[in-house]
PDB file of C-alpha atoms in Angstrom:
ATOM      1  CA  UNK L  12      -8.988 -11.079  13.385  1.00 41.00           C
ATOM      2  CA  UNK L  13     -11.166 -10.062  16.312  1.00 48.00           C
ATOM      3  CA  UNK L  14     -13.961  -7.749  15.042  1.00 51.00           C
ATOM      4  CA  UNK L  15     -13.269  -4.204  16.153  1.00 54.00           C
ATOM      5  CA  UNK L  16      -9.549  -4.758  16.665  1.00 79.00           C
ATOM      6  CA  UNK L  17      -7.517  -2.154  14.828  1.00 89.00           C
ATOM      7  CA  UNK L  18      -3.820  -1.719  15.424  1.00 91.00           C
ATOM      8  CA  UNK L  19      -1.689   1.360  16.014  1.00 93.00           C
ATOM      9  CA  UNK L  20       1.520  -0.693  16.036  1.00 92.00           C
ATOM     10  CA  UNK L  21       4.430   0.475  13.900  1.00 96.00           C
ATOM     11  CA  UNK L  22       7.289  -1.895  13.076  1.00 96.00           C
ATOM     12  CA  UNK L  23      10.594  -1.127  11.380  1.00 96.00           C
ATOM     13  CA  UNK L  24      12.443  -3.660   9.169  1.00 96.00           C
ATOM     14  CA  UNK L  25      16.253  -3.529   8.958  1.00 96.00           C
ATOM     15  CA  UNK L  26      16.807  -6.340   6.475  1.00 95.00           C
ATOM     16  CA  UNK L  27      16.891  -9.137   9.032  1.00 97.00           C
ATOM     17  CA  UNK L  28      14.325  -8.442  11.783  1.00 98.00           C
ATOM     18  CA  UNK L  29      11.356  -6.304  12.841  1.00 97.00           C
ATOM     19  CA  UNK L  30      11.452  -3.813  15.740  1.00 97.00           C
ATOM     20  CA  UNK L  31       8.433  -2.176  17.379  1.00 97.00           C
ATOM     21  CA  UNK L  32       8.637   1.602  17.330  1.00 96.00           C
ATOM     22  CA  UNK L  33       6.181   4.413  18.191  1.00 95.00           C
ATOM     23  CA  UNK L  34       2.432   3.813  17.694  1.00 96.00           C
ATOM     24  CA  UNK L  35       0.070   5.746  15.444  1.00 96.00           C
ATOM     25  CA  UNK L  36      -2.238   8.312  17.034  1.00 96.00           C
ATOM     26  CA  UNK L  37      -5.383   6.751  15.473  1.00 93.00           C
ATOM     27  CA  UNK L  38      -5.687   2.960  15.104  1.00 93.00           C
ATOM     28  CA  UNK L  39      -7.152   1.928  11.749  1.00 92.00           C
ATOM     29  CA  UNK L  40      -6.889  -0.410   8.753  1.00 93.00           C
ATOM     30  CA  UNK L  41      -7.123  -0.057   4.994  1.00 93.00           C
ATOM     31  CA  UNK L  42      -5.261   3.241   4.940  1.00 94.00           C
ATOM     32  CA  UNK L  43      -2.927   4.438   2.224  1.00 94.00           C
ATOM     33  CA  UNK L  44       0.757   4.360   3.038  1.00 95.00           C
ATOM     34  CA  UNK L  45       3.630   6.143   1.339  1.00 95.00           C
ATOM     35  CA  UNK L  46       7.216   7.058   2.115  1.00 93.00           C
ATOM     36  CA  UNK L  47      10.713   7.016   0.720  1.00 86.00           C
ATOM     37  CA  UNK L  48      12.353   5.243   3.679  1.00 83.00           C
ATOM     38  CA  UNK L  49      11.702   3.734   7.104  1.00 84.00           C
ATOM     39  CA  UNK L  50      12.173   7.236   8.570  1.00 87.00           C
ATOM     40  CA  UNK L  51       9.817   9.032   6.186  1.00 90.00           C
ATOM     41  CA  UNK L  52       6.133   8.070   5.797  1.00 95.00           C
ATOM     42  CA  UNK L  53       2.478   9.111   5.583  1.00 96.00           C
ATOM     43  CA  UNK L  54      -0.532   7.136   6.841  1.00 96.00           C
ATOM     44  CA  UNK L  55      -3.613   8.322   4.939  1.00 97.00           C
ATOM     45  CA  UNK L  56      -7.342   7.788   5.545  1.00 96.00           C
ATOM     46  CA  UNK L  57      -8.546   4.254   6.308  1.00 94.00           C
ATOM     47  CA  UNK L  58     -11.408   2.899   8.377  1.00 91.00           C
ATOM     48  CA  UNK L  59     -12.345   2.198  11.949  1.00 85.00           C
ATOM     49  CA  UNK L  60     -14.913  -0.313  13.157  1.00 73.00           C
ATOM     50  CA  UNK L  61     -18.533   0.290  11.976  1.00 67.00           C
ATOM     51  CA  UNK L  62     -17.113   0.690   9.285  1.00 68.00           C
ATOM     52  CA  UNK L  63     -16.419   4.393   9.221  1.00 84.00           C
ATOM     53  CA  UNK L  64     -14.034   5.866   6.651  1.00 91.00           C
ATOM     54  CA  UNK L  65     -11.794   8.603   7.976  1.00 93.00           C
ATOM     55  CA  UNK L  66      -9.766  11.472   6.504  1.00 95.00           C
ATOM     56  CA  UNK L  67      -7.004  11.443   9.140  1.00 95.00           C
ATOM     57  CA  UNK L  68      -3.426  11.885   7.914  1.00 96.00           C
ATOM     58  CA  UNK L  69      -0.335  11.221  10.026  1.00 96.00           C
ATOM     59  CA  UNK L  70       3.309  11.938   9.197  1.00 95.00           C
ATOM     60  CA  UNK L  71       6.284   9.855  10.447  1.00 95.00           C
ATOM     61  CA  UNK L  72       9.696  11.452  11.046  1.00 93.00           C
ATOM     62  CA  UNK L  73      11.605   8.356  12.087  1.00 93.00           C
ATOM     63  CA  UNK L  74      10.676   8.476  15.771  1.00 95.00           C
ATOM     64  CA  UNK L  75       7.020   9.557  16.128  1.00 96.00           C
ATOM     65  CA  UNK L  76       3.722  10.110  14.283  1.00 96.00           C
ATOM     66  CA  UNK L  77       2.193  13.601  14.036  1.00 95.00           C
ATOM     67  CA  UNK L  78      -1.366  14.353  12.962  1.00 95.00           C
ATOM     68  CA  UNK L  79      -1.403  16.727  10.006  1.00 95.00           C
ATOM     69  CA  UNK L  80      -4.162  18.077   7.750  1.00 95.00           C
ATOM     70  CA  UNK L  81      -6.955  15.675   6.745  1.00 96.00           C
ATOM     71  CA  UNK L  82      -7.837  14.455   3.269  1.00 96.00           C
ATOM     72  CA  UNK L  83     -10.575  16.425   1.536  1.00 95.00           C
ATOM     73  CA  UNK L  84     -12.558  13.195   0.966  1.00 93.00           C
ATOM     74  CA  UNK L  85     -12.617  10.549   3.705  1.00 94.00           C
ATOM     75  CA  UNK L  86     -11.782   7.196   2.150  1.00 95.00           C
ATOM     76  CA  UNK L  87     -10.318   3.764   2.791  1.00 95.00           C
ATOM     77  CA  UNK L  88      -8.402   1.224   0.712  1.00 95.00           C
ATOM     78  CA  UNK L  89      -6.829   3.825  -1.535  1.00 96.00           C
ATOM     79  CA  UNK L  90      -3.384   3.509  -3.089  1.00 97.00           C
ATOM     80  CA  UNK L  91      -0.594   6.019  -2.470  1.00 97.00           C
ATOM     81  CA  UNK L  92       2.821   6.847  -3.933  1.00 96.00           C
ATOM     82  CA  UNK L  93       5.552   9.269  -2.918  1.00 95.00           C
ATOM     83  CA  UNK L  94       7.241  10.569   0.233  1.00 92.00           C
ATOM     84  CA  UNK L  95       5.906  12.241   3.373  1.00 91.00           C
ATOM     85  CA  UNK L  96       6.506  15.626   1.719  1.00 93.00           C
ATOM     86  CA  UNK L  97       5.029  14.884  -1.729  1.00 95.00           C
ATOM     87  CA  UNK L  98       2.446  12.085  -2.136  1.00 97.00           C
ATOM     88  CA  UNK L  99      -0.478  11.201  -4.376  1.00 98.00           C
ATOM     89  CA  UNK L 100      -3.400   9.259  -2.868  1.00 98.00           C
ATOM     90  CA  UNK L 101      -5.722   7.732  -5.477  1.00 97.00           C
ATOM     91  CA  UNK L 102      -8.989   5.864  -5.669  1.00 97.00           C
ATOM     92  CA  UNK L 103     -10.487   4.068  -2.678  1.00 96.00           C
ATOM     93  CA  UNK L 104     -13.896   3.684  -1.104  1.00 94.00           C
ATOM     94  CA  UNK L 105     -15.563   6.875   0.074  1.00 89.00           C
ATOM     95  CA  UNK L 106     -17.562   7.990   3.079  1.00 69.00           C
ATOM     96  CA  UNK L 107     -20.416   8.837   3.517  1.00 62.00           C
ATOM     97  CA  UNK L 108     -21.369   8.125  -0.120  1.00 66.00           C
ATOM     98  CA  UNK L 109     -20.226   4.490   0.248  1.00 73.00           C
ATOM     99  CA  UNK L 110     -18.943   4.289  -3.315  1.00 91.00           C
ATOM    100  CA  UNK L 111     -15.786   3.489  -5.252  1.00 95.00           C
ATOM    101  CA  UNK L 112     -14.040   6.694  -6.249  1.00 94.00           C
ATOM    102  CA  UNK L 113     -11.710   7.704  -9.081  1.00 97.00           C
ATOM    103  CA  UNK L 114     -10.484  10.971  -7.579  1.00 96.00           C
ATOM    104  CA  UNK L 115      -6.956  11.556  -6.335  1.00 97.00           C
ATOM    105  CA  UNK L 116      -5.435  14.026  -3.893  1.00 98.00           C
ATOM    106  CA  UNK L 117      -1.903  15.402  -3.791  1.00 97.00           C
ATOM    107  CA  UNK L 118      -0.080  16.136  -0.545  1.00 97.00           C
ATOM    108  CA  UNK L 119       2.467  18.936  -0.353  1.00 95.00           C
ATOM    109  CA  UNK L 120       4.296  19.510   2.919  1.00 90.00           C
ATOM    110  CA  UNK L 121       4.767  23.117   3.930  1.00 80.00           C
ATOM    111  CA  UNK L 122       4.953  24.906   7.261  1.00 62.00           C
ATOM    112  CA  UNK L 123       3.550  23.877   9.605  1.00 66.00           C
ATOM    113  CA  UNK L 124       1.816  20.680   8.451  1.00 76.00           C
ATOM    114  CA  UNK L 125       1.055  20.636   4.719  1.00 88.00           C
ATOM    115  CA  UNK L 126      -2.175  20.348   2.737  1.00 94.00           C
ATOM    116  CA  UNK L 127      -4.118  18.169   0.278  1.00 96.00           C
ATOM    117  CA  UNK L 128      -5.180  19.439  -3.165  1.00 96.00           C
ATOM    118  CA  UNK L 129      -7.100  17.836  -6.045  1.00 97.00           C
ATOM    119  CA  UNK L 130      -5.129  15.693  -8.508  1.00 97.00           C
ATOM    120  CA  UNK L 131      -6.124  13.927 -11.719  1.00 98.00           C
ATOM    121  CA  UNK L 132      -8.858  11.268 -11.584  1.00 98.00           C
ATOM    122  CA  UNK L 133      -8.320   7.633 -12.495  1.00 98.00           C
ATOM    123  CA  UNK L 134     -10.074   6.396 -15.631  1.00 98.00           C
ATOM    124  CA  UNK L 135     -11.687   3.568 -13.635  1.00 97.00           C
ATOM    125  CA  UNK L 136     -12.937   4.083 -10.069  1.00 97.00           C
ATOM    126  CA  UNK L 137     -11.712   1.310  -7.782  1.00 97.00           C
ATOM    127  CA  UNK L 138     -10.073   0.504  -4.459  1.00 97.00           C
ATOM    128  CA  UNK L 139      -7.404  -1.851  -3.073  1.00 97.00           C
ATOM    129  CA  UNK L 140      -4.961  -1.181  -5.931  1.00 98.00           C
ATOM    130  CA  UNK L 141      -1.227  -1.598  -5.946  1.00 97.00           C
ATOM    131  CA  UNK L 142       0.762   1.599  -6.360  1.00 97.00           C
ATOM    132  CA  UNK L 143       4.395   2.617  -6.907  1.00 97.00           C
ATOM    133  CA  UNK L 144       6.292   5.741  -7.901  1.00 97.00           C
ATOM    134  CA  UNK L 145       6.277   9.391  -6.928  1.00 96.00           C
ATOM    135  CA  UNK L 146       3.639  12.111  -6.776  1.00 96.00           C
ATOM    136  CA  UNK L 147       4.226  13.110 -10.424  1.00 97.00           C
ATOM    137  CA  UNK L 148       5.218   9.706 -11.801  1.00 98.00           C
ATOM    138  CA  UNK L 149       2.982   6.929 -10.473  1.00 98.00           C
ATOM    139  CA  UNK L 150       1.559   3.560 -11.437  1.00 98.00           C
ATOM    140  CA  UNK L 151      -1.729   2.127 -10.108  1.00 98.00           C
ATOM    141  CA  UNK L 152      -2.660  -1.471 -10.917  1.00 98.00           C
ATOM    142  CA  UNK L 153      -5.251  -4.109 -10.150  1.00 98.00           C
ATOM    143  CA  UNK L 154      -7.854  -3.402  -7.489  1.00 98.00           C
ATOM    144  CA  UNK L 155     -11.553  -3.999  -7.066  1.00 96.00           C
ATOM    145  CA  UNK L 156     -14.684  -2.524  -8.669  1.00 95.00           C
ATOM    146  CA  UNK L 157     -18.313  -3.338  -7.744  1.00 90.00           C
ATOM    147  CA  UNK L 158     -18.306  -6.131 -10.327  1.00 89.00           C
ATOM    148  CA  UNK L 159     -14.916  -7.839 -10.013  1.00 94.00           C
ATOM    149  CA  UNK L 160     -11.183  -7.788  -9.318  1.00 96.00           C
ATOM    150  CA  UNK L 161      -9.236  -5.935 -12.009  1.00 98.00           C
ATOM    151  CA  UNK L 162      -6.137  -6.249 -14.194  1.00 98.00           C
ATOM    152  CA  UNK L 163      -6.205  -2.537 -15.134  1.00 98.00           C
ATOM    153  CA  UNK L 164      -2.946  -0.565 -14.978  1.00 98.00           C
ATOM    154  CA  UNK L 165      -2.824   3.247 -15.168  1.00 98.00           C
ATOM    155  CA  UNK L 166       0.132   5.637 -15.334  1.00 98.00           C
ATOM    156  CA  UNK L 167       0.163   9.188 -13.881  1.00 98.00           C
ATOM    157  CA  UNK L 168       2.293  12.045 -15.231  1.00 98.00           C
ATOM    158  CA  UNK L 169       1.450  14.620 -12.573  1.00 97.00           C
ATOM    159  CA  UNK L 170      -1.679  15.791 -14.401  1.00 97.00           C
ATOM    160  CA  UNK L 171      -3.627  12.882 -15.842  1.00 98.00           C
ATOM    161  CA  UNK L 172      -3.940   9.096 -15.776  1.00 98.00           C
ATOM    162  CA  UNK L 173      -3.399   6.955 -18.901  1.00 98.00           C
ATOM    163  CA  UNK L 174      -4.338   3.298 -19.297  1.00 98.00           C
ATOM    164  CA  UNK L 175      -1.368   1.090 -20.133  1.00 98.00           C
ATOM    165  CA  UNK L 176      -0.900  -2.690 -20.384  1.00 98.00           C
ATOM    166  CA  UNK L 177      -2.886  -4.820 -17.937  1.00 98.00           C
ATOM    167  CA  UNK L 178      -1.683  -7.241 -15.298  1.00 98.00           C
ATOM    168  CA  UNK L 179      -1.807 -10.879 -16.392  1.00 98.00           C
ATOM    169  CA  UNK L 180      -3.788 -11.924 -13.298  1.00 98.00           C
ATOM    170  CA  UNK L 181      -6.566  -9.858 -11.714  1.00 98.00           C
ATOM    171  CA  UNK L 182      -6.504  -9.197  -7.974  1.00 98.00           C
ATOM    172  CA  UNK L 183      -6.434  -6.704  -5.148  1.00 97.00           C
ATOM    173  CA  UNK L 184      -4.538  -5.888  -1.934  1.00 97.00           C
ATOM    174  CA  UNK L 185      -1.194  -6.954  -3.411  1.00 97.00           C
ATOM    175  CA  UNK L 186       2.292  -6.482  -2.080  1.00 97.00           C
ATOM    176  CA  UNK L 187       4.144  -3.882  -4.157  1.00 97.00           C
ATOM    177  CA  UNK L 188       7.693  -2.677  -4.689  1.00 97.00           C
ATOM    178  CA  UNK L 189       9.786  -0.676  -7.121  1.00 97.00           C
ATOM    179  CA  UNK L 190       9.296   2.197  -9.544  1.00 97.00           C
ATOM    180  CA  UNK L 191       7.213   3.057 -12.610  1.00 98.00           C
ATOM    181  CA  UNK L 192       9.811   1.373 -14.838  1.00 98.00           C
ATOM    182  CA  UNK L 193      10.709  -1.609 -12.624  1.00 98.00           C
ATOM    183  CA  UNK L 194       7.978  -2.827 -10.254  1.00 98.00           C
ATOM    184  CA  UNK L 195       6.496  -5.924  -8.641  1.00 98.00           C
ATOM    185  CA  UNK L 196       2.852  -6.909  -8.065  1.00 98.00           C
ATOM    186  CA  UNK L 197       3.020  -9.763  -5.556  1.00 98.00           C
ATOM    187  CA  UNK L 198       0.290 -12.263  -4.627  1.00 97.00           C
ATOM    188  CA  UNK L 199      -2.976 -10.566  -3.410  1.00 97.00           C
ATOM    189  CA  UNK L 200      -6.607 -11.656  -3.142  1.00 96.00           C
ATOM    190  CA  UNK L 201      -7.682 -13.539  -6.260  1.00 96.00           C
ATOM    191  CA  UNK L 202      -4.091 -13.971  -7.487  1.00 97.00           C
ATOM    192  CA  UNK L 203      -2.868 -17.012  -5.588  1.00 96.00           C
ATOM    193  CA  UNK L 204       0.936 -17.065  -5.366  1.00 97.00           C
ATOM    194  CA  UNK L 205       1.425 -15.060  -8.591  1.00 98.00           C
ATOM    195  CA  UNK L 206       4.318 -12.586  -8.752  1.00 98.00           C
ATOM    196  CA  UNK L 207       4.540 -10.190 -11.730  1.00 98.00           C
ATOM    197  CA  UNK L 208       7.244  -7.782 -12.860  1.00 98.00           C
ATOM    198  CA  UNK L 209       6.652  -4.469 -14.711  1.00 98.00           C
ATOM    199  CA  UNK L 210       9.388  -3.182 -17.062  1.00 98.00           C
ATOM    200  CA  UNK L 211       7.795   0.164 -17.919  1.00 98.00           C
ATOM    201  CA  UNK L 212       5.719  -1.332 -20.722  1.00 98.00           C
ATOM    202  CA  UNK L 213       4.270  -4.715 -19.761  1.00 98.00           C
ATOM    203  CA  UNK L 214       3.855  -7.292 -16.979  1.00 98.00           C
ATOM    204  CA  UNK L 215       5.719 -10.641 -16.894  1.00 98.00           C
ATOM    205  CA  UNK L 216       5.148 -13.545 -14.488  1.00 98.00           C
ATOM    206  CA  UNK L 217       8.116 -14.530 -12.329  1.00 98.00           C
ATOM    207  CA  UNK L 218       8.639 -17.084  -9.530  1.00 98.00           C
ATOM    208  CA  UNK L 219       5.714 -17.507  -7.113  1.00 98.00           C
ATOM    209  CA  UNK L 220       5.726 -16.516  -3.438  1.00 97.00           C
ATOM    210  CA  UNK L 221       5.841 -19.226  -0.758  1.00 96.00           C
ATOM    211  CA  UNK L 222       2.696 -18.075   1.094  1.00 95.00           C
ATOM    212  CA  UNK L 223      -0.166 -16.706  -1.033  1.00 96.00           C
ATOM    213  CA  UNK L 224      -2.108 -13.955   0.737  1.00 95.00           C
ATOM    214  CA  UNK L 225      -3.791 -10.567   0.461  1.00 96.00           C
ATOM    215  CA  UNK L 226      -3.770  -7.404   2.539  1.00 95.00           C
ATOM    216  CA  UNK L 227       0.027  -7.421   2.795  1.00 96.00           C
ATOM    217  CA  UNK L 228       2.750  -4.781   2.578  1.00 96.00           C
ATOM    218  CA  UNK L 229       5.872  -4.519   0.462  1.00 97.00           C
ATOM    219  CA  UNK L 230       9.057  -2.550  -0.101  1.00 96.00           C
ATOM    220  CA  UNK L 231      11.840  -2.653  -2.674  1.00 96.00           C
ATOM    221  CA  UNK L 232      14.047  -0.595  -4.939  1.00 95.00           C
ATOM    222  CA  UNK L 233      13.010  -2.361  -8.142  1.00 97.00           C
ATOM    223  CA  UNK L 234      11.767  -5.669  -9.565  1.00 97.00           C
ATOM    224  CA  UNK L 235      14.989  -7.490  -8.584  1.00 97.00           C
ATOM    225  CA  UNK L 236      14.998  -6.750  -4.844  1.00 97.00           C
ATOM    226  CA  UNK L 237      12.015  -6.652  -2.464  1.00 98.00           C
ATOM    227  CA  UNK L 238      10.471  -7.711   0.825  1.00 98.00           C
ATOM    228  CA  UNK L 239       6.787  -8.513   1.489  1.00 97.00           C
ATOM    229  CA  UNK L 240       5.149  -8.875   4.895  1.00 97.00           C
ATOM    230  CA  UNK L 241       1.918  -9.585   6.750  1.00 96.00           C
ATOM    231  CA  UNK L 242      -1.400 -10.319   5.051  1.00 94.00           C
ATOM    232  CA  UNK L 243      -4.063 -12.988   5.249  1.00 89.00           C
ATOM    233  CA  UNK L 244      -4.412 -16.530   3.932  1.00 71.00           C
ATOM    234  CA  UNK L 245      -6.357 -18.848   6.235  1.00 69.00           C
ATOM    235  CA  UNK L 246      -5.446 -16.666   9.202  1.00 69.00           C
ATOM    236  CA  UNK L 247      -3.726 -13.364   9.904  1.00 69.00           C
ATOM    237  CA  UNK L 248      -0.068 -13.729   8.980  1.00 85.00           C
ATOM    238  CA  UNK L 249       3.165 -12.229  10.204  1.00 94.00           C
ATOM    239  CA  UNK L 250       5.130 -13.974   7.435  1.00 96.00           C
ATOM    240  CA  UNK L 251       7.929 -11.985   5.785  1.00 97.00           C
ATOM    241  CA  UNK L 252       9.539 -13.023   2.480  1.00 97.00           C
ATOM    242  CA  UNK L 253      12.581 -11.598   0.711  1.00 98.00           C
ATOM    243  CA  UNK L 254      13.043 -11.505  -3.104  1.00 98.00           C
ATOM    244  CA  UNK L 255      16.461 -11.640  -4.799  1.00 98.00           C
ATOM    245  CA  UNK L 256      15.264 -11.334  -8.391  1.00 97.00           C
ATOM    246  CA  UNK L 257      14.743 -15.042  -8.945  1.00 98.00           C
ATOM    247  CA  UNK L 258      13.179 -16.591  -5.816  1.00 98.00           C
ATOM    248  CA  UNK L 259      11.413 -15.843  -2.521  1.00 98.00           C
ATOM    249  CA  UNK L 260      12.906 -16.806   0.861  1.00 98.00           C
ATOM    250  CA  UNK L 261      11.082 -16.747   4.188  1.00 97.00           C
ATOM    251  CA  UNK L 262      12.844 -14.558   6.745  1.00 97.00           C
ATOM    252  CA  UNK L 263      11.936 -13.353  10.259  1.00 97.00           C
ATOM    253  CA  UNK L 264       8.232 -12.763  10.952  1.00 97.00           C
ATOM    254  CA  UNK L 265       6.629  -9.502  12.020  1.00 97.00           C
ATOM    255  CA  UNK L 266       5.963  -9.120  15.737  1.00 96.00           C
ATOM    256  CA  UNK L 267       2.218  -8.552  15.234  1.00 93.00           C
ATOM    257  CA  UNK L 268       0.073 -10.592  12.808  1.00 92.00           C
ATOM    258  CA  UNK L 269      -2.155  -8.281  10.762  1.00 91.00           C
ATOM    259  CA  UNK L 270      -3.779  -7.479   7.423  1.00 92.00           C
ATOM    260  CA  UNK L 271      -4.559  -4.287   5.455  1.00 93.00           C
ATOM    261  CA  UNK L 272      -1.275  -2.762   6.581  1.00 93.00           C
ATOM    262  CA  UNK L 273       0.021   0.687   5.776  1.00 93.00           C
ATOM    263  CA  UNK L 274       3.586   0.452   4.524  1.00 94.00           C
ATOM    264  CA  UNK L 275       6.496   2.507   3.235  1.00 93.00           C
ATOM    265  CA  UNK L 276      10.078   2.103   2.085  1.00 87.00           C
ATOM    266  CA  UNK L 277      11.980   1.797  -1.162  1.00 87.00           C
ATOM    267  CA  UNK L 278      14.470  -0.961  -0.336  1.00 92.00           C
ATOM    268  CA  UNK L 279      14.300  -4.538   0.949  1.00 93.00           C
ATOM    269  CA  UNK L 280      16.472  -3.624   3.968  1.00 94.00           C
ATOM    270  CA  UNK L 281      14.570  -0.585   5.291  1.00 94.00           C
ATOM    271  CA  UNK L 282      10.769  -0.687   5.480  1.00 95.00           C
ATOM    272  CA  UNK L 283       7.959   0.376   7.784  1.00 95.00           C
ATOM    273  CA  UNK L 284       4.662  -1.419   8.552  1.00 96.00           C
ATOM    274  CA  UNK L 285       1.922   0.415  10.431  1.00 94.00           C
ATOM    275  CA  UNK L 286      -1.720   0.023  11.431  1.00 94.00           C
ATOM    276  CA  UNK L 287      -3.913  -2.787  10.130  1.00 93.00           C
TER     277      UNK L 287
END
């Protein structure tokens, strides 16, 4: 990565190849991404070179990005779950306090652009977590605190966060896919090639990925069907891998190599990758 290079590129995945579509309005990395399809997404917060954390929020309608109301607390490397009309953004690294945060914010779309309100706080402040689910039914797992990578998993019921069973392997910036009852936590910094499946109660190790990396994106309906893309190993990667429930297969690469990608989608045949 060239210092100071932040991407606005958006790419759409159709199950076999990536296509460049409309760029973001503000180039940045480490932003939260959410969305229920490749035509429905939010890009939340993040950082620009300095580093400076930002509160910018952009909404995707399938053809273009529109700037909407900012977060209340500027932050980067948060996790997010939901659609572009109802999302929760949790944790992250704040600005200007320069600290890990536990707070969450909930996005509700209404005319003309929507607004952020305060949600329940995580039990453990951290950033770079994996996240799946909806605004009122979310899972946040792994991540980084000032002392170490984490195995912590927390569940959100729309009001409060509850600690549940931990990941088997600590790490951050994982690829994620699925729901709060059937999810994947894939590779990530500190995790090597490890791939874990969540069944609503506990995590189980499954077949490893082909290319271990962190800072990647992911999309999938559940723990049996997913796609992961981008990230960093010894260089910035464009590698894309598809999961069929038992093994990972390399498929067509992204057009632009990048890390700390925003991503959305709930299937392995329709995903969106943006920024980084």
